[in-house]
Amino acid sequence: MIDYHVHTKLCGHATGEMVDYVKEAIRGELDEIGFSDHLPMKGGKEDNLTMTLDELPNYVDEVMSLRKSFPEIQIKLGIEADYVPGNESYIKEILAGYSFDYVIGSVHYIGTWAFDHPRKLEEWDKREVDLVYKEYFELLRKSARTSLFDIIGHCDLVKKFGHRPSTGLSKELNDTAQVFKEHKVALEINTSGLRKPVNEIYPSFEILRLYQKYGIPIVFGSDAHAPGDVGRDFDKAISLAKQAGYKEFVTFESRKKVAYKLDSKSPEGLNVPIT
Ligand code: ZN
Ligand code: FE
Ligand code: FE
Ligand code: ZN
């Protein structure tokens, strides 16, 4: 199994040394751990949300050095990039400087509002929940259309604090699945929602089942911000994936997908490049 969504203390709001995340992954018998800390945001370090541009080379070096120190586990170099319309060329330029295995594109902002930030919670009271959902899914589609990202992160993060739309989302979800499929992005099953007020994996079973029908590939991520979170609740994530009809997950190497059987503990059963 793989954990592709792992932060480091460089972002300012995670704890523990990178080596401890790797040790935890080995202890949990994961086949791969992928670091995916927050890419520096345009405009610099704000509110301890991301590392700085100066820190990015150190982050990359540390992943490379851990890769040498721990040959018993595959260690991937990923990054989680915030998608905000207008920052495409900024992201593109940074990505070009490093050999990432994969890039997670995440929507955390609607306009300038960090809708998933606990300190921005009161803004929800000023908004119409249905409209927030609509805007969120529009941004998800936009993020996939940039073709900058391999994986779309926590693709129903908007539910984090438990706000629910008053109407069904089937049009939004179908439109989004269509765009994901066209742009060949994978989605992640992200267990961090279980540690948040909503107490649900991202995305929901309903979304996962729909995306499975569209053939959208999956990866697994804990969104660990502490070593103890690595691989957390993956039993639940795997069983959700199976219930939704998934038989495979994918891994990334130098931004190319490889599919593996969901059932085999060690991913040796199937090794089919799918891009
Ligand atoms: Zn974070
Ligand atoms: Fe995120
Ligand atoms: Fe994250
Ligand atoms: Zn995240």
Tab-separated table of C-alpha atoms and ligand atoms in Angstrom:
chain	number	residue	atom	x	y	z
A	1	MET	CA	0.000	0.000	0.000
A	2	ILE	CA	1.035	3.592	-0.562
A	3	ASP	CA	0.624	6.823	1.356
A	4	TYR	CA	0.986	9.674	-1.127
A	5	HIS	CA	-0.170	12.594	0.997
A	6	VAL	CA	2.399	13.352	3.674
A	7	HIS	CA	3.430	16.785	4.957
A	8	THR	CA	6.560	17.937	6.781
A	9	LYS	CA	7.233	20.582	9.380
A	10	LEU	CA	8.573	22.869	6.638
A	11	CYS	CA	4.989	23.973	5.999
A	12	GLY	CA	4.820	25.433	9.493
A	13	HIS	CA	1.787	23.499	10.735
A	14	ALA	CA	3.054	19.890	10.806
A	15	THR	CA	5.276	18.213	13.395
A	16	GLY	CA	8.063	15.641	13.419
A	17	GLU	CA	11.143	14.973	11.356
A	18	MET	CA	10.821	13.627	7.823
A	19	VAL	CA	12.782	10.552	8.857
A	20	ASP	CA	10.108	9.767	11.447
A	21	TYR	CA	7.412	9.759	8.764
A	22	VAL	CA	9.486	7.259	6.791
A	23	LYS	CA	10.051	5.064	9.860
A	24	GLU	CA	6.324	5.107	10.569
A	25	ALA	CA	5.621	4.019	6.975
A	26	ILE	CA	8.074	1.131	7.328
A	27	ARG	CA	6.559	0.175	10.658
A	28	GLY	CA	3.112	0.148	8.997
A	29	GLU	CA	4.495	-2.070	6.215
A	30	LEU	CA	3.706	0.400	3.457
A	31	ASP	CA	5.326	-0.251	0.080
A	32	GLU	CA	5.700	3.433	-0.684
A	33	ILE	CA	5.588	6.765	1.051
A	34	GLY	CA	5.318	9.928	-0.996
A	35	PHE	CA	6.052	13.303	0.522
A	36	SER	CA	3.685	15.986	-0.716
A	37	ASP	CA	4.265	19.074	1.335
A	38	HIS	CA	2.607	22.368	0.479
A	39	LEU	CA	4.196	24.119	-2.494
A	40	PRO	CA	5.146	27.724	-1.670
A	41	MET	CA	2.239	29.976	-2.449
A	42	LYS	CA	2.503	32.917	-4.755
A	43	GLY	CA	3.191	35.933	-2.606
A	44	GLY	CA	5.274	34.061	-0.035
A	45	LYS	CA	4.775	32.436	3.308
A	46	GLU	CA	1.413	33.391	4.668
A	47	ASP	CA	0.035	32.250	7.999
A	48	ASN	CA	2.246	29.156	8.257
A	49	LEU	CA	0.530	27.450	5.362
A	50	THR	CA	3.449	26.491	3.139
A	51	MET	CA	7.226	26.301	3.028
A	52	THR	CA	9.097	29.210	1.427
A	53	LEU	CA	10.638	29.098	-2.025
A	54	ASP	CA	14.065	29.086	-0.346
A	55	GLU	CA	13.150	25.929	1.552
A	56	LEU	CA	12.008	23.975	-1.493
A	57	PRO	CA	15.517	22.791	-2.533
A	58	ASN	CA	16.133	21.512	1.026
A	59	TYR	CA	12.864	19.620	0.949
A	60	VAL	CA	13.811	17.959	-2.332
A	61	ASP	CA	17.329	17.143	-1.074
A	62	GLU	CA	15.964	15.621	2.107
A	63	VAL	CA	13.624	13.322	0.152
A	64	MET	CA	16.547	12.229	-2.043
A	65	SER	CA	18.760	11.572	0.947
A	66	LEU	CA	16.044	9.571	2.751
A	67	ARG	CA	15.601	7.535	-0.430
A	68	LYS	CA	19.259	6.506	-0.142
A	69	SER	CA	19.072	5.804	3.583
A	70	PHE	CA	15.964	3.609	3.427
A	71	PRO	CA	16.194	1.243	0.445
A	72	GLU	CA	13.602	-1.013	2.120
A	73	ILE	CA	10.774	1.343	1.122
A	74	GLN	CA	10.084	3.391	-1.985
A	75	ILE	CA	10.158	7.083	-1.231
A	76	LYS	CA	8.541	9.366	-3.775
A	77	LEU	CA	8.965	13.064	-4.320
A	78	GLY	CA	5.594	14.746	-4.547
A	79	ILE	CA	4.172	18.145	-3.771
A	80	GLU	CA	0.711	19.533	-2.950
A	81	ALA	CA	0.060	22.679	-4.959
A	82	ASP	CA	-2.743	25.088	-4.159
A	83	TYR	CA	-4.829	25.817	-7.189
A	84	VAL	CA	-6.062	29.372	-7.487
A	85	PRO	CA	-7.090	30.603	-10.942
A	86	GLY	CA	-4.306	32.790	-12.243
A	87	ASN	CA	-1.419	30.987	-10.535
A	88	GLU	CA	-0.934	28.428	-13.337
A	89	SER	CA	2.265	29.876	-14.783
A	90	TYR	CA	3.714	30.440	-11.325
A	91	ILE	CA	3.153	26.735	-10.458
A	92	LYS	CA	4.381	25.572	-13.839
A	93	GLU	CA	7.626	27.450	-13.441
A	94	ILE	CA	8.365	25.982	-10.002
A	95	LEU	CA	7.456	22.446	-11.065
A	96	ALA	CA	9.853	22.652	-13.994
A	97	GLY	CA	12.802	23.054	-11.640
A	98	TYR	CA	12.532	19.637	-9.939
A	99	SER	CA	11.913	16.033	-10.865
A	100	PHE	CA	8.699	15.361	-8.991
A	101	ASP	CA	7.153	11.903	-9.146
A	102	TYR	CA	3.680	13.423	-8.861
A	103	VAL	CA	1.893	16.669	-8.160
A	104	ILE	CA	-1.311	16.881	-6.129
A	105	GLY	CA	-3.522	19.810	-7.087
A	106	SER	CA	-5.683	20.996	-4.219
A	107	VAL	CA	-8.445	23.547	-4.003
A	108	HIS	CA	-8.378	25.216	-0.572
A	109	TYR	CA	-9.480	28.679	-1.731
A	110	ILE	CA	-12.635	30.135	-3.178
A	111	GLY	CA	-11.431	33.539	-4.266
A	112	THR	CA	-9.277	34.649	-1.346
A	113	TRP	CA	-11.303	32.664	1.204
A	114	ALA	CA	-9.539	29.595	2.645
A	115	PHE	CA	-12.837	27.780	3.174
A	116	ASP	CA	-11.216	24.814	4.953
A	117	HIS	CA	-9.300	26.939	7.458
A	118	PRO	CA	-10.679	26.783	11.010
A	119	ARG	CA	-9.912	30.481	11.462
A	120	LYS	CA	-12.024	31.352	8.416
A	121	LEU	CA	-15.017	29.351	9.603
A	122	GLU	CA	-17.245	32.366	10.306
A	123	GLU	CA	-17.205	33.241	6.602
A	124	TRP	CA	-19.430	30.214	6.050
A	125	ASP	CA	-22.255	32.059	7.859
A	126	LYS	CA	-22.092	34.834	5.284
A	127	ARG	CA	-22.294	32.441	2.345
A	128	GLU	CA	-24.912	30.303	0.727
A	129	VAL	CA	-23.800	26.697	1.128
A	130	ASP	CA	-25.225	25.631	-2.254
A	131	LEU	CA	-23.262	28.367	-3.974
A	132	VAL	CA	-20.060	27.457	-2.116
A	133	TYR	CA	-20.402	23.863	-3.337
A	134	LYS	CA	-21.040	25.017	-6.893
A	135	GLU	CA	-17.992	27.268	-6.855
A	136	TYR	CA	-15.865	24.549	-5.275
A	137	PHE	CA	-16.645	21.967	-7.960
A	138	GLU	CA	-16.121	24.553	-10.694
A	139	LEU	CA	-12.639	25.174	-9.248
A	140	LEU	CA	-11.932	21.426	-9.114
A	141	ARG	CA	-12.738	21.166	-12.812
A	142	LYS	CA	-10.602	24.200	-13.561
A	143	SER	CA	-7.713	22.689	-11.619
A	144	ALA	CA	-7.916	19.454	-13.627
A	145	ARG	CA	-8.119	21.388	-16.897
A	146	THR	CA	-4.773	23.080	-16.230
A	147	SER	CA	-3.067	19.706	-16.815
A	148	LEU	CA	-0.553	20.741	-14.147
A	149	PHE	CA	-1.628	18.051	-11.714
A	150	ASP	CA	-1.449	14.261	-11.633
A	151	ILE	CA	-3.753	13.836	-8.673
A	152	ILE	CA	-6.671	15.948	-7.480
A	153	GLY	CA	-6.492	16.205	-3.690
A	154	HIS	CA	-9.373	15.571	-1.244
A	155	CYS	CA	-11.971	16.176	-3.941
A	156	ASP	CA	-14.893	17.035	-1.655
A	157	LEU	CA	-12.962	19.022	0.962
A	158	VAL	CA	-15.797	21.552	0.983
A	159	LYS	CA	-17.682	19.210	3.378
A	160	LYS	CA	-14.918	19.438	6.011
A	161	PHE	CA	-16.942	21.248	8.695
A	162	GLY	CA	-20.149	19.392	7.910
A	163	HIS	CA	-21.867	21.964	5.661
A	164	ARG	CA	-24.160	20.136	3.245
A	165	PRO	CA	-25.886	21.352	0.082
A	166	SER	CA	-29.695	21.427	0.011
A	167	THR	CA	-29.919	19.746	-3.387
A	168	GLY	CA	-28.323	16.737	-5.039
A	169	LEU	CA	-24.950	17.206	-6.641
A	170	SER	CA	-25.311	14.764	-9.463
A	171	LYS	CA	-24.809	17.290	-12.283
A	172	GLU	CA	-21.766	18.845	-10.594
A	173	LEU	CA	-20.286	15.418	-9.913
A	174	ASN	CA	-20.891	14.041	-13.389
A	175	ASP	CA	-19.438	17.160	-15.015
A	176	THR	CA	-16.411	16.928	-12.734
A	177	ALA	CA	-15.886	13.221	-13.386
A	178	GLN	CA	-16.004	13.924	-17.113
A	179	VAL	CA	-13.298	16.569	-16.818
A	180	PHE	CA	-11.128	14.343	-14.596
A	181	LYS	CA	-11.406	11.601	-17.180
A	182	GLU	CA	-10.567	13.853	-20.100
A	183	HIS	CA	-7.531	15.251	-18.355
A	184	LYS	CA	-6.397	11.845	-17.082
A	185	VAL	CA	-6.023	12.896	-13.452
A	186	ALA	CA	-6.205	10.472	-10.559
A	187	LEU	CA	-8.079	11.194	-7.372
A	188	GLU	CA	-6.936	10.431	-3.893
A	189	ILE	CA	-8.796	8.635	-1.174
A	190	ASN	CA	-7.784	10.903	1.688
A	191	THR	CA	-8.416	9.642	5.208
A	192	SER	CA	-7.858	12.982	6.976
A	193	GLY	CA	-11.576	13.762	6.805
A	194	LEU	CA	-12.038	11.118	9.493
A	195	ARG	CA	-10.047	13.396	11.807
A	196	LYS	CA	-12.164	16.457	10.961
A	197	PRO	CA	-15.698	17.549	12.047
A	198	VAL	CA	-17.297	15.849	9.012
A	199	ASN	CA	-15.821	12.513	10.151
A	200	GLU	CA	-15.800	11.073	6.628
A	201	ILE	CA	-13.165	10.047	4.141
A	202	TYR	CA	-12.642	12.421	1.177
A	203	PRO	CA	-14.348	11.767	-1.151
A	204	SER	CA	-17.661	10.265	-0.067
A	205	PHE	CA	-18.736	6.796	-1.130
A	206	GLU	CA	-21.251	8.339	-3.562
A	207	ILE	CA	-18.515	10.283	-5.355
A	208	LEU	CA	-16.092	7.402	-5.327
A	209	ARG	CA	-18.615	5.047	-6.866
A	210	LEU	CA	-19.452	7.532	-9.598
A	211	TYR	CA	-15.781	8.184	-10.405
A	212	GLN	CA	-15.116	4.457	-10.471
A	213	LYS	CA	-17.757	4.159	-13.198
A	214	TYR	CA	-15.902	6.814	-15.175
A	215	GLY	CA	-12.675	4.862	-14.730
A	216	ILE	CA	-10.843	7.561	-12.743
A	217	PRO	CA	-7.793	5.977	-11.067
A	218	ILE	CA	-7.123	6.298	-7.333
A	219	VAL	CA	-4.208	6.750	-4.966
A	220	PHE	CA	-4.266	6.671	-1.171
A	221	GLY	CA	-3.244	9.455	1.182
A	222	SER	CA	-3.461	10.190	4.899
A	223	ASP	CA	-2.672	13.922	4.669
A	224	ALA	CA	-0.355	13.263	7.611
A	225	HIS	CA	0.755	16.349	9.513
A	226	ALA	CA	2.406	14.170	12.204
A	227	PRO	CA	4.332	10.897	11.837
A	228	GLY	CA	1.620	8.943	13.659
A	229	ASP	CA	-0.875	9.837	10.902
A	230	VAL	CA	1.029	7.958	8.185
A	231	GLY	CA	-1.188	5.201	6.770
A	232	ARG	CA	-3.876	6.038	9.287
A	233	ASP	CA	-7.325	4.480	8.682
A	234	PHE	CA	-6.184	2.852	5.448
A	235	ASP	CA	-8.185	-0.279	6.291
A	236	LYS	CA	-11.298	1.919	5.976
A	237	ALA	CA	-10.012	3.587	2.804
A	238	ILE	CA	-9.281	0.265	1.104
A	239	SER	CA	-12.634	-1.190	1.996
A	240	LEU	CA	-14.400	1.961	0.738
A	241	ALA	CA	-12.499	1.660	-2.556
A	242	LYS	CA	-13.474	-1.984	-2.933
A	243	GLN	CA	-17.111	-1.256	-2.102
A	244	ALA	CA	-17.069	1.419	-4.796
A	245	GLY	CA	-15.900	-1.213	-7.275
A	246	TYR	CA	-12.217	-0.369	-7.511
A	247	LYS	CA	-9.867	-3.272	-8.214
A	248	GLU	CA	-6.673	-1.267	-8.748
A	249	PHE	CA	-4.832	1.770	-7.521
A	250	VAL	CA	-2.008	3.641	-9.195
A	251	THR	CA	1.446	4.810	-8.244
A	252	PHE	CA	3.518	7.496	-9.913
A	253	GLU	CA	7.123	7.607	-10.946
A	254	SER	CA	8.460	10.663	-12.770
A	255	ARG	CA	4.826	11.634	-13.322
A	256	LYS	CA	3.922	8.353	-15.080
A	257	LYS	CA	1.170	6.128	-13.720
A	258	VAL	CA	1.568	2.449	-12.943
A	259	ALA	CA	-1.468	0.366	-11.911
A	260	TYR	CA	-1.413	-2.221	-9.135
A	261	LYS	CA	-3.952	-4.667	-7.844
A	262	LEU	CA	-5.776	-3.439	-4.786
A	263	ASP	CA	-5.811	-6.877	-3.276
A	264	SER	CA	-2.169	-7.803	-3.292
A	265	LYS	CA	-0.453	-6.625	-0.148
A	266	SER	CA	2.748	-6.018	-1.988
A	267	PRO	CA	2.093	-4.501	-5.406
A	268	GLU	CA	3.608	-7.251	-7.495
A	269	GLY	CA	0.445	-8.753	-8.889
A	270	LEU	CA	0.055	-6.334	-11.728
A	271	ASN	CA	2.408	-3.802	-13.127
A	272	VAL	CA	0.845	-2.134	-16.092
A	273	PRO	CA	1.864	1.322	-17.204
A	274	ILE	CA	-1.379	3.099	-18.037
A	275	THR	CA	-0.155	6.364	-19.470
B	1	ZN	ZN	-1.175	21.194	5.637
B	2	FE	FE	-4.924	20.084	1.121
B	3	FE	FE	-2.276	18.143	2.528
B	4	ZN	ZN	-4.502	18.213	1.916
